[in-house]
PDB file of C-alpha atoms and ligand atoms in Angstrom:
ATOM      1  CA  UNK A  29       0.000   0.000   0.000  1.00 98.00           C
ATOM      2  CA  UNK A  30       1.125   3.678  -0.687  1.00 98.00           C
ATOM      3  CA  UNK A  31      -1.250   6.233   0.173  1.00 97.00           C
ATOM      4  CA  UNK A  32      -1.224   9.651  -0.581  1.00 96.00           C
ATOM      5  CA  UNK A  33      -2.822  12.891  -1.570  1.00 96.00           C
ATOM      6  CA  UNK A  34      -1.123  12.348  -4.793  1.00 98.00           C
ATOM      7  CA  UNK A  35      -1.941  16.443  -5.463  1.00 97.00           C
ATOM      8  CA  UNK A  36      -0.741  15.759  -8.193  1.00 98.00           C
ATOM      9  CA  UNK A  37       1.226  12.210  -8.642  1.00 98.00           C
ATOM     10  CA  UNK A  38       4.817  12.681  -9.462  1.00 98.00           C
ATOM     11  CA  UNK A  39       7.821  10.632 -10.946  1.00 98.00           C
ATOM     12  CA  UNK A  40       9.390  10.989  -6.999  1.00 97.00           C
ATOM     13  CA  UNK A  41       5.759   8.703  -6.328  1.00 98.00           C
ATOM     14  CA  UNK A  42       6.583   6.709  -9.362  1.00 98.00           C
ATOM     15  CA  UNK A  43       9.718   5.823  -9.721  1.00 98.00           C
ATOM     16  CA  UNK A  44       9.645   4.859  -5.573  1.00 97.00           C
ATOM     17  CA  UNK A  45       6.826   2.671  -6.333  1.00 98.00           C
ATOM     18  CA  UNK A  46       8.905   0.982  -9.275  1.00 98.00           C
ATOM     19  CA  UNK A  47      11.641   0.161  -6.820  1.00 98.00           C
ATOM     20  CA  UNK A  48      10.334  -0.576  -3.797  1.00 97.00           C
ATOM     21  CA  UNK A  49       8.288  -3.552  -6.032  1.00 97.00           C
ATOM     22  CA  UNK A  50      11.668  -4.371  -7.483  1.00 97.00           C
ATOM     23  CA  UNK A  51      13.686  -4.644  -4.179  1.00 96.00           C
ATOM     24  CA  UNK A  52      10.974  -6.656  -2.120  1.00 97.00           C
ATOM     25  CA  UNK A  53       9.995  -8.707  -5.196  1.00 96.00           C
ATOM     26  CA  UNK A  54       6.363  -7.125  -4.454  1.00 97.00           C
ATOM     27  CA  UNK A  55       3.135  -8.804  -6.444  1.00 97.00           C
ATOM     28  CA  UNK A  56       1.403  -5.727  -6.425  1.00 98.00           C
ATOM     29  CA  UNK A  57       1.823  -2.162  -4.953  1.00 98.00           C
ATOM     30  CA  UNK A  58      -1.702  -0.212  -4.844  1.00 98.00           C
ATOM     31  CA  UNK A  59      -1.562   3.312  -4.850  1.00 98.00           C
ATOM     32  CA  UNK A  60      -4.380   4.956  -3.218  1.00 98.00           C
ATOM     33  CA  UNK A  61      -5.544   8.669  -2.699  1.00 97.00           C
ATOM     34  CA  UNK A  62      -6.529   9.902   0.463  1.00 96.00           C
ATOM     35  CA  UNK A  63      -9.913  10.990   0.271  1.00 95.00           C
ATOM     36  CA  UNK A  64     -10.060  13.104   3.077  1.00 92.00           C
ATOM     37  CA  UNK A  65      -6.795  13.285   4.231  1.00 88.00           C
ATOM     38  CA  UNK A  66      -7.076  13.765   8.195  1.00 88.00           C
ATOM     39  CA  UNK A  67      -3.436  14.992   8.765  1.00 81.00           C
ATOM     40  CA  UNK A  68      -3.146  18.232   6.705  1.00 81.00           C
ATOM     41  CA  UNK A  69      -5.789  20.531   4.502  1.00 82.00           C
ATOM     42  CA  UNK A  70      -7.856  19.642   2.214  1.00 83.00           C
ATOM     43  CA  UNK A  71      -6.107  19.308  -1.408  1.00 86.00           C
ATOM     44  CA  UNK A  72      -7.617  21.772  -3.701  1.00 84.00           C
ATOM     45  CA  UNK A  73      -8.110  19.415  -6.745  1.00 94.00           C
ATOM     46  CA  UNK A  74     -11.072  16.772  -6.100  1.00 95.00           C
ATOM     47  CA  UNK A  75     -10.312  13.105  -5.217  1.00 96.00           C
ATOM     48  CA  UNK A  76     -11.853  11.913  -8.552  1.00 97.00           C
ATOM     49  CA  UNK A  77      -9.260  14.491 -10.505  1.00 97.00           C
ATOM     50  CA  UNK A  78      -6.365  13.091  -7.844  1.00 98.00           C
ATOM     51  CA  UNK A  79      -7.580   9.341  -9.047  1.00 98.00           C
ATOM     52  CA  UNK A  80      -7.433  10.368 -12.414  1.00 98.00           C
ATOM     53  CA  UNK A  81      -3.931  11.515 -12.576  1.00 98.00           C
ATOM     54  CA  UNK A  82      -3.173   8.313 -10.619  1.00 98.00           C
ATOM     55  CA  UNK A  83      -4.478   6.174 -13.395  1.00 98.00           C
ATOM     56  CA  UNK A  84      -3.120   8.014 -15.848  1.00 98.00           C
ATOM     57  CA  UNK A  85       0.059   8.100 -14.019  1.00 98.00           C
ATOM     58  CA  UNK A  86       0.542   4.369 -13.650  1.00 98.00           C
ATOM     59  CA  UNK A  87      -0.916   3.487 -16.818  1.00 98.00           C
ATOM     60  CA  UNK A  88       1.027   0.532 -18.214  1.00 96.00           C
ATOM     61  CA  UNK A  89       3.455  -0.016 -15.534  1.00 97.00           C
ATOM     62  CA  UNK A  90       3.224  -3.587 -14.418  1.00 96.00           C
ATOM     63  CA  UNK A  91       1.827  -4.224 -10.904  1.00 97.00           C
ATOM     64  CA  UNK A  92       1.043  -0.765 -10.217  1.00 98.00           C
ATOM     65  CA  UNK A  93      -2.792   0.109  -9.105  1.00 98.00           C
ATOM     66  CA  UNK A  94      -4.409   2.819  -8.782  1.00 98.00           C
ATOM     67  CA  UNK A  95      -6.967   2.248  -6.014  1.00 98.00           C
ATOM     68  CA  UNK A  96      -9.901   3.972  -5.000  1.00 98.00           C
ATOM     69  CA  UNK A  97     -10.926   2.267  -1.926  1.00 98.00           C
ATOM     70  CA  UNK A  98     -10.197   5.412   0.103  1.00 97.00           C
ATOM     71  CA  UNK A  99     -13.050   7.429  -1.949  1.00 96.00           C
ATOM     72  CA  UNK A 100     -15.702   4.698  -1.432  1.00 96.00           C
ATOM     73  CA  UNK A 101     -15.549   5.321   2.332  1.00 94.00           C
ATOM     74  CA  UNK A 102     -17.126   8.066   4.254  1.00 91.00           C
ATOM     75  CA  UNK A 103     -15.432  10.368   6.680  1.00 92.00           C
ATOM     76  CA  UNK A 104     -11.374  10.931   7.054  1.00 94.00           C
ATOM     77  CA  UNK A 105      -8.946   8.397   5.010  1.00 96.00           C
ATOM     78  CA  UNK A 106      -7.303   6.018   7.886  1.00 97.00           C
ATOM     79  CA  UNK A 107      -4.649   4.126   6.928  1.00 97.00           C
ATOM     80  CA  UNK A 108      -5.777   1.654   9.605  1.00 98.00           C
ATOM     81  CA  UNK A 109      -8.795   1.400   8.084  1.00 98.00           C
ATOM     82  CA  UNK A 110      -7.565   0.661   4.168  1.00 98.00           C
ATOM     83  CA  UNK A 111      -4.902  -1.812   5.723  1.00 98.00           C
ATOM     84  CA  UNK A 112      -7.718  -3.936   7.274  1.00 98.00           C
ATOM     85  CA  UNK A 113      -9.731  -3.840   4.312  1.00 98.00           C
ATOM     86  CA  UNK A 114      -6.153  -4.759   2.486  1.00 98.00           C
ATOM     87  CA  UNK A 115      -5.842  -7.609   4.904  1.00 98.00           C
ATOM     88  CA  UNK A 116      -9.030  -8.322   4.518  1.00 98.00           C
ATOM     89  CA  UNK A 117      -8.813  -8.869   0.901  1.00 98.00           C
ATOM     90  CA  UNK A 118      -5.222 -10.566   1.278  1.00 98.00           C
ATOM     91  CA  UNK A 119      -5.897 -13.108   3.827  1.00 98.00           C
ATOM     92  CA  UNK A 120      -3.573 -13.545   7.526  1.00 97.00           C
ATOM     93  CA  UNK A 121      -0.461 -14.761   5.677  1.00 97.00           C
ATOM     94  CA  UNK A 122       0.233 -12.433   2.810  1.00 98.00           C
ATOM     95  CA  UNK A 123       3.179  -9.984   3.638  1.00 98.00           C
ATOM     96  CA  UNK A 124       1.672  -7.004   3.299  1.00 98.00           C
ATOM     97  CA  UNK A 125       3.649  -3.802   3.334  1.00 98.00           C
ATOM     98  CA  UNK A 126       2.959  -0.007   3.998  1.00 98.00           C
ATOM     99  CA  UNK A 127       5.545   2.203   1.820  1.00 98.00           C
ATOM    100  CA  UNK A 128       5.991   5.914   3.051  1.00 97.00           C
ATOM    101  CA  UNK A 129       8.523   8.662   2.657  1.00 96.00           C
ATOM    102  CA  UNK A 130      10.585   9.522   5.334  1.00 95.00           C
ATOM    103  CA  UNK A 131       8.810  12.810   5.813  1.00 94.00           C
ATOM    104  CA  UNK A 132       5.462  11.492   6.628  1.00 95.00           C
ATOM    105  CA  UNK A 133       7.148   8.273   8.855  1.00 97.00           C
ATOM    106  CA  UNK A 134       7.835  11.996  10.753  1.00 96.00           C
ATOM    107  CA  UNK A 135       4.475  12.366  12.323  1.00 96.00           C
ATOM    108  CA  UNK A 136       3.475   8.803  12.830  1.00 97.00           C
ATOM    109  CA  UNK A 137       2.801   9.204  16.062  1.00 96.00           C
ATOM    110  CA  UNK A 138       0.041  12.036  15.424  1.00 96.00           C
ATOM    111  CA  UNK A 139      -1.613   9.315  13.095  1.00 96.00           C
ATOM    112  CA  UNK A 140      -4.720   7.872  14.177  1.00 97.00           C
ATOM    113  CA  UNK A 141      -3.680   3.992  16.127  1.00 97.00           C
ATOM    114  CA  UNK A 142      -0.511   4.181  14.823  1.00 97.00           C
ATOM    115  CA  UNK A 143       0.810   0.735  16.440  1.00 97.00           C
ATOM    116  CA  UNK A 144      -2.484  -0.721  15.215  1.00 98.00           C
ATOM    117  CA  UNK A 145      -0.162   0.068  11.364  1.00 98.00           C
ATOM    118  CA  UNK A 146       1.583  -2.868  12.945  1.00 98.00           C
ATOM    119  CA  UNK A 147      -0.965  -5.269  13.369  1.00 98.00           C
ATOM    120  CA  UNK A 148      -1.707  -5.123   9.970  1.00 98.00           C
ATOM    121  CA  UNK A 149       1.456  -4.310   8.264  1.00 98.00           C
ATOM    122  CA  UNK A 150       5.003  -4.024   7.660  1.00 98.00           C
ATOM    123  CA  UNK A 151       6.330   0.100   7.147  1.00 98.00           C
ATOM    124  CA  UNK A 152       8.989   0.345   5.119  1.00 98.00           C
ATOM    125  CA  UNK A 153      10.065   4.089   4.859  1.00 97.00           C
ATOM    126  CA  UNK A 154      11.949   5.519   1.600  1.00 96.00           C
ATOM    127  CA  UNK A 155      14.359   8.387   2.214  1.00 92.00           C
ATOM    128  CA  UNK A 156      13.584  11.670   0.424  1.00 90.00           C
ATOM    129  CA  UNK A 157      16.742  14.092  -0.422  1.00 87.00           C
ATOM    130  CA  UNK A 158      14.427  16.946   0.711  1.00 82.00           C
ATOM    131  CA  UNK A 159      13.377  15.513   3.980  1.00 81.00           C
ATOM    132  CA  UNK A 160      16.433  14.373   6.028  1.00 82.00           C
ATOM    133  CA  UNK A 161      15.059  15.237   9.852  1.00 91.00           C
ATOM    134  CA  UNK A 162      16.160  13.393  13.271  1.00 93.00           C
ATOM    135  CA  UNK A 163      13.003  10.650  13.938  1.00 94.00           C
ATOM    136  CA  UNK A 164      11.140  12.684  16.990  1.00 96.00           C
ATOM    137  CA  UNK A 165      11.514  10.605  19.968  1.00 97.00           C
ATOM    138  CA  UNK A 166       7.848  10.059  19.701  1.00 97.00           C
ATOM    139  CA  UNK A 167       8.414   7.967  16.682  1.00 97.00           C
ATOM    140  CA  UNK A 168      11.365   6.178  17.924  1.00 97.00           C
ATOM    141  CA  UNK A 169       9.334   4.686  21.113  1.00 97.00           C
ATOM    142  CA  UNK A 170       6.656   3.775  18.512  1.00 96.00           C
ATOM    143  CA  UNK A 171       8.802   2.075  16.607  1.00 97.00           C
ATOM    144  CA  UNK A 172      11.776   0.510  19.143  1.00 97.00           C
ATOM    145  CA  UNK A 173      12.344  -3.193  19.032  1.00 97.00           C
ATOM    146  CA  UNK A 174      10.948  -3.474  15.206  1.00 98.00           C
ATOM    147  CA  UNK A 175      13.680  -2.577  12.684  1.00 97.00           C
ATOM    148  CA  UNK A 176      14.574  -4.861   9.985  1.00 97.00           C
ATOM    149  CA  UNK A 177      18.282  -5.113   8.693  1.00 96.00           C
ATOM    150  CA  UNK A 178      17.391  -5.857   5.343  1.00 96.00           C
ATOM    151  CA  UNK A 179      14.178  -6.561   2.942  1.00 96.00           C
ATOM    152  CA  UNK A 180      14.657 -10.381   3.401  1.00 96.00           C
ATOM    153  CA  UNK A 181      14.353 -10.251   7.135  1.00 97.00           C
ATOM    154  CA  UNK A 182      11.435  -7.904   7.030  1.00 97.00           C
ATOM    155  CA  UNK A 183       9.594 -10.474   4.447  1.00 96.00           C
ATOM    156  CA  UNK A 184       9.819 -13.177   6.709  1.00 97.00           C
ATOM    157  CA  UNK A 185       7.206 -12.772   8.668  1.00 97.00           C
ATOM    158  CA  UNK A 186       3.389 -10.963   7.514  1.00 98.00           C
ATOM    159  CA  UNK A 187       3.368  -7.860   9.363  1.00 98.00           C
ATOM    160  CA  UNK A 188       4.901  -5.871  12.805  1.00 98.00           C
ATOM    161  CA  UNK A 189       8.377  -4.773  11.410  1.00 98.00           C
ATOM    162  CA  UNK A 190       9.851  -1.681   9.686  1.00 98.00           C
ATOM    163  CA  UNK A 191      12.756  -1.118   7.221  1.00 98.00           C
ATOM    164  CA  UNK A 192      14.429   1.958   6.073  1.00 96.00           C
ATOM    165  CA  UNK A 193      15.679   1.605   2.355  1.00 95.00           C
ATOM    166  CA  UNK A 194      17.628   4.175   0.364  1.00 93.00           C
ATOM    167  CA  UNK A 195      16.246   3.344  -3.031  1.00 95.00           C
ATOM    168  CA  UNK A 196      18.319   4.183  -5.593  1.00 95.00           C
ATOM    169  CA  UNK A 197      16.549   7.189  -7.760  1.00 94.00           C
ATOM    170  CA  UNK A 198      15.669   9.197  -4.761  1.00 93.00           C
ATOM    171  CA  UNK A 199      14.303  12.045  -6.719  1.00 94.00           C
ATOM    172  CA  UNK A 200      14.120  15.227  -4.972  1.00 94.00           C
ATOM    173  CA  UNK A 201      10.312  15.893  -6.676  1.00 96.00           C
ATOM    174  CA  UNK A 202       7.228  17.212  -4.034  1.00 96.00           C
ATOM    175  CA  UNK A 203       3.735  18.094  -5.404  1.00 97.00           C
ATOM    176  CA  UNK A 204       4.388  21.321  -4.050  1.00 96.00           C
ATOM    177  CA  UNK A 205       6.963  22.607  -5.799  1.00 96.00           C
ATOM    178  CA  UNK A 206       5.201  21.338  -8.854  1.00 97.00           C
ATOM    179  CA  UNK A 207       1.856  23.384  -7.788  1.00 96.00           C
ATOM    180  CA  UNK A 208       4.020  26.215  -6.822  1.00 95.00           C
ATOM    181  CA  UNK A 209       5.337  25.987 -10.817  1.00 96.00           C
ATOM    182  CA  UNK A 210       1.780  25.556 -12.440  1.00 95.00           C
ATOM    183  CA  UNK A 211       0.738  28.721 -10.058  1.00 92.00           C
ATOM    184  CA  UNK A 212       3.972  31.396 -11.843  1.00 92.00           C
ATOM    185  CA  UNK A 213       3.228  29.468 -14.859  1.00 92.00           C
ATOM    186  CA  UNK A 214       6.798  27.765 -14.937  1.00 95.00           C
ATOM    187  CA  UNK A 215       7.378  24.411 -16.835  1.00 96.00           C
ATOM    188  CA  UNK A 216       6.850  21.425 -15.157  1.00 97.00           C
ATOM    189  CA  UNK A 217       7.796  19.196 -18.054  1.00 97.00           C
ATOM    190  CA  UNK A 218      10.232  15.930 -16.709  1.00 98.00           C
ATOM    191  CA  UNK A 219       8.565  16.240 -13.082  1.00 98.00           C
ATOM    192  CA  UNK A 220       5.624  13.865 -13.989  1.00 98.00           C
ATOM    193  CA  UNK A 221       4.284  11.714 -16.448  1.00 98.00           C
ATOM    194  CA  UNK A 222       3.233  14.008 -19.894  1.00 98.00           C
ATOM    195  CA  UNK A 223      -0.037  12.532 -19.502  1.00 98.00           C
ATOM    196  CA  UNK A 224      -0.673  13.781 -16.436  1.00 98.00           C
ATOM    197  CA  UNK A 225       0.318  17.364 -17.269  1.00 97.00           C
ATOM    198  CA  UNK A 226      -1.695  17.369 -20.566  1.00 97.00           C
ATOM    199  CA  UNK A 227      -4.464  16.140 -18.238  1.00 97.00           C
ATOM    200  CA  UNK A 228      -3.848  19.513 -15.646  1.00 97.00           C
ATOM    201  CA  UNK A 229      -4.023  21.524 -19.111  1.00 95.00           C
ATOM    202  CA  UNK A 230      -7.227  20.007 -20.313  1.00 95.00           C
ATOM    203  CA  UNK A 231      -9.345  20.281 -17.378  1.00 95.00           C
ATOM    204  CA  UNK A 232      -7.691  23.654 -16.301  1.00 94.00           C
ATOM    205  CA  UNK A 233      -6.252  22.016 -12.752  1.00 95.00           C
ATOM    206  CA  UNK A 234      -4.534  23.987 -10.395  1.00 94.00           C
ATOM    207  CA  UNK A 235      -5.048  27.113 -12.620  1.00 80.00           C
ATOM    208  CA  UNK A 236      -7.874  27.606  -9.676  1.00 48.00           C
ATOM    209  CA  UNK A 237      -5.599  28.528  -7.736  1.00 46.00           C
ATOM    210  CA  UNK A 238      -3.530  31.153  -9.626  1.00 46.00           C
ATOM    211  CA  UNK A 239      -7.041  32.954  -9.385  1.00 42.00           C
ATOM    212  CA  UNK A 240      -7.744  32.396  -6.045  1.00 39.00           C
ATOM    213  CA  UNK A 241      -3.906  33.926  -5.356  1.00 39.00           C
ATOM    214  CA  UNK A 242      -4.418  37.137  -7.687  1.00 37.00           C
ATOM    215  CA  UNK A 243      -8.038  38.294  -5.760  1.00 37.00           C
ATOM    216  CA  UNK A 244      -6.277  37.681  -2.323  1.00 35.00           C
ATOM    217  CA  UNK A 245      -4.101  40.190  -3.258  1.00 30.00           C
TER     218      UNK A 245
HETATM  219  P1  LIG B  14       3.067  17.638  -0.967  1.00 70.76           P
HETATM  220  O1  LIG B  14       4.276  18.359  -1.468  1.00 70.76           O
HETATM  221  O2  LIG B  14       1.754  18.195  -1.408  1.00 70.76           O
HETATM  222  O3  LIG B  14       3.122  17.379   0.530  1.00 70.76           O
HETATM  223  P2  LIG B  14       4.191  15.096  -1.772  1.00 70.76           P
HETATM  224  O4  LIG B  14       4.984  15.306  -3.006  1.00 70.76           O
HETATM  225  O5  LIG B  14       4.951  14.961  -0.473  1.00 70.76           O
HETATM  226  O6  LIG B  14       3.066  16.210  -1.647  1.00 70.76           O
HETATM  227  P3  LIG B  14       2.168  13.172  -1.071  1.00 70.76           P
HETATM  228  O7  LIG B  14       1.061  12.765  -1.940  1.00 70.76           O
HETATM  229  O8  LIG B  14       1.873  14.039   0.097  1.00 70.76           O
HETATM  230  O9  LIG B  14       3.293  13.847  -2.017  1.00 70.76           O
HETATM  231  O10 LIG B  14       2.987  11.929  -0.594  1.00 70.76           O
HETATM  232  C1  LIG B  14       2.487  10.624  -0.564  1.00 70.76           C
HETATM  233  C2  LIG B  14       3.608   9.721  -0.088  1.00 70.76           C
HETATM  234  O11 LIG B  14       4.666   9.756  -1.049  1.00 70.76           O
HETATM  235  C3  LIG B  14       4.232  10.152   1.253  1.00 70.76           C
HETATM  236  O12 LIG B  14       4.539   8.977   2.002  1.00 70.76           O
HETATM  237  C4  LIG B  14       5.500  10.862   0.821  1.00 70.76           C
HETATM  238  O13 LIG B  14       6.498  10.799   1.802  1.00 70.76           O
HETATM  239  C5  LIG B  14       5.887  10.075  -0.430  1.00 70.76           C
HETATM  240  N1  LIG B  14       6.663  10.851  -1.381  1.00 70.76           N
HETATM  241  C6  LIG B  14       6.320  12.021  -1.943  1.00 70.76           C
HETATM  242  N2  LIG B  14       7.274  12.454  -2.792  1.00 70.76           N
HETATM  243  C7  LIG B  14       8.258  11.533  -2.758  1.00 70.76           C
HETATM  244  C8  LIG B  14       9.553  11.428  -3.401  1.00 70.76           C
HETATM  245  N3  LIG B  14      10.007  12.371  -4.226  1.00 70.76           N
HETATM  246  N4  LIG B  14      10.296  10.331  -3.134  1.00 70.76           N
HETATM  247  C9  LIG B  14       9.834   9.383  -2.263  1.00 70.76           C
HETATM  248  N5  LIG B  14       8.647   9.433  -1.619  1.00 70.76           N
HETATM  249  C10 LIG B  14       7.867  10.489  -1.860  1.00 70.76           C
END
């Protein structure tokens, strides 16, 4: 599972997804938008338009899925909640796996049951170039006594471990910086997929908010 706002999906999503599938030997890695996201403000493109990029996005790459499980459920996105339904759908022995970037394994002690994650999952947590913090101590009690050494060890067992893994691309790309670019109008051409930015430029995404910014002013 990788969730996300995916505001809009990126190569730094992408190519992560490629090769965390590649270095765990994963069947299948389902990318899923947060509907409502509960830890931050509400994106300002719609979760169908956020799915849409995602599809677009992954189109063709093998094992990738864009899932909208999140937007079929009411109220904010838990990642406790799509695990289960994961799990659920899985069965008690698959090894099922929660990929995140180092800057939101940050605040996972603000997330809602966040050692439930564990009961359900393995975390494995991708380093970002742009995101190199200290773990808060909060984190590190949260997580003590469950750190893999390497992708084999963690793969052993179904769930209740975590892994850090430097993947090799780590692309220095945020959906920020590429809003921030659509909003002066700069090129974001080689940042994501060319279907995905055709897409923004067809249905006149994120050009909302270059109007919003002008009347504030
Ligand atoms: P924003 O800039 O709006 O916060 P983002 O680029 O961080 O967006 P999100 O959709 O918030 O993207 O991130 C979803 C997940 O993808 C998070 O776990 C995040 O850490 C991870 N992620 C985002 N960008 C990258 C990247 N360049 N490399 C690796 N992981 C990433």
């Amino acid at each position: 599972m990788f969730g996300g706002t995916f505001d809009p999906v990126h190569h730094g999503h992408l190519r992560s997804a490629v090769e965390l599938s590649e270095a765990l030997g994963l069947d299948r890695l389902h990318m899923i938008p947060a509907h409502v996201p509960p830890h931050r403000e509400a994106p300002g493109v719609s979760s169908d338009q956020r799915l849409s990029m995602l599809r677009l996005g992954v189109e063709g790459a093998p094992g990738l899925v864009a899932d909208d499980r999140e937007l079929r459920r009411e109220g904010p996105s838990y990642s406790v909640d799509t695990l289960a339904s994961l799990r659920e759908e899985y069965g008690p022995r698959a090894r099922l796996i929660m990929m995140l970037g180092h800057d939101a394994f940050l605040s996972l002690h603000r997330w809602y049951q966040p050692q439930r994650l564990f009961e359900l999952a393995h975390l494995v947590v991708v380093d970002r170039p742009d995101h190199e913090d200290e773990l808060p101590q909060a984190v590190r009690a949260l997580v003590e006594g469950r750190e893999a050494r390497s992708g084999d060890e963690l793969m052993q067992s179904p769930r209740g471990g975590w892994l850090r893994l430097a993947l090799p691309s780590r692309l220095a790309i945020s959906a920020t910086h590429i809003r921030q670019c659509l909003l002066e109008e700069r090129s974001v051409r080689y940042l994501l997929p060319l279907s995905v930015i055709e897409h923004i430029q067809m249905q006149g995404l994120y050009s909302g908010l270059r109007h919003c910014a002008v009347q504030r002013r």
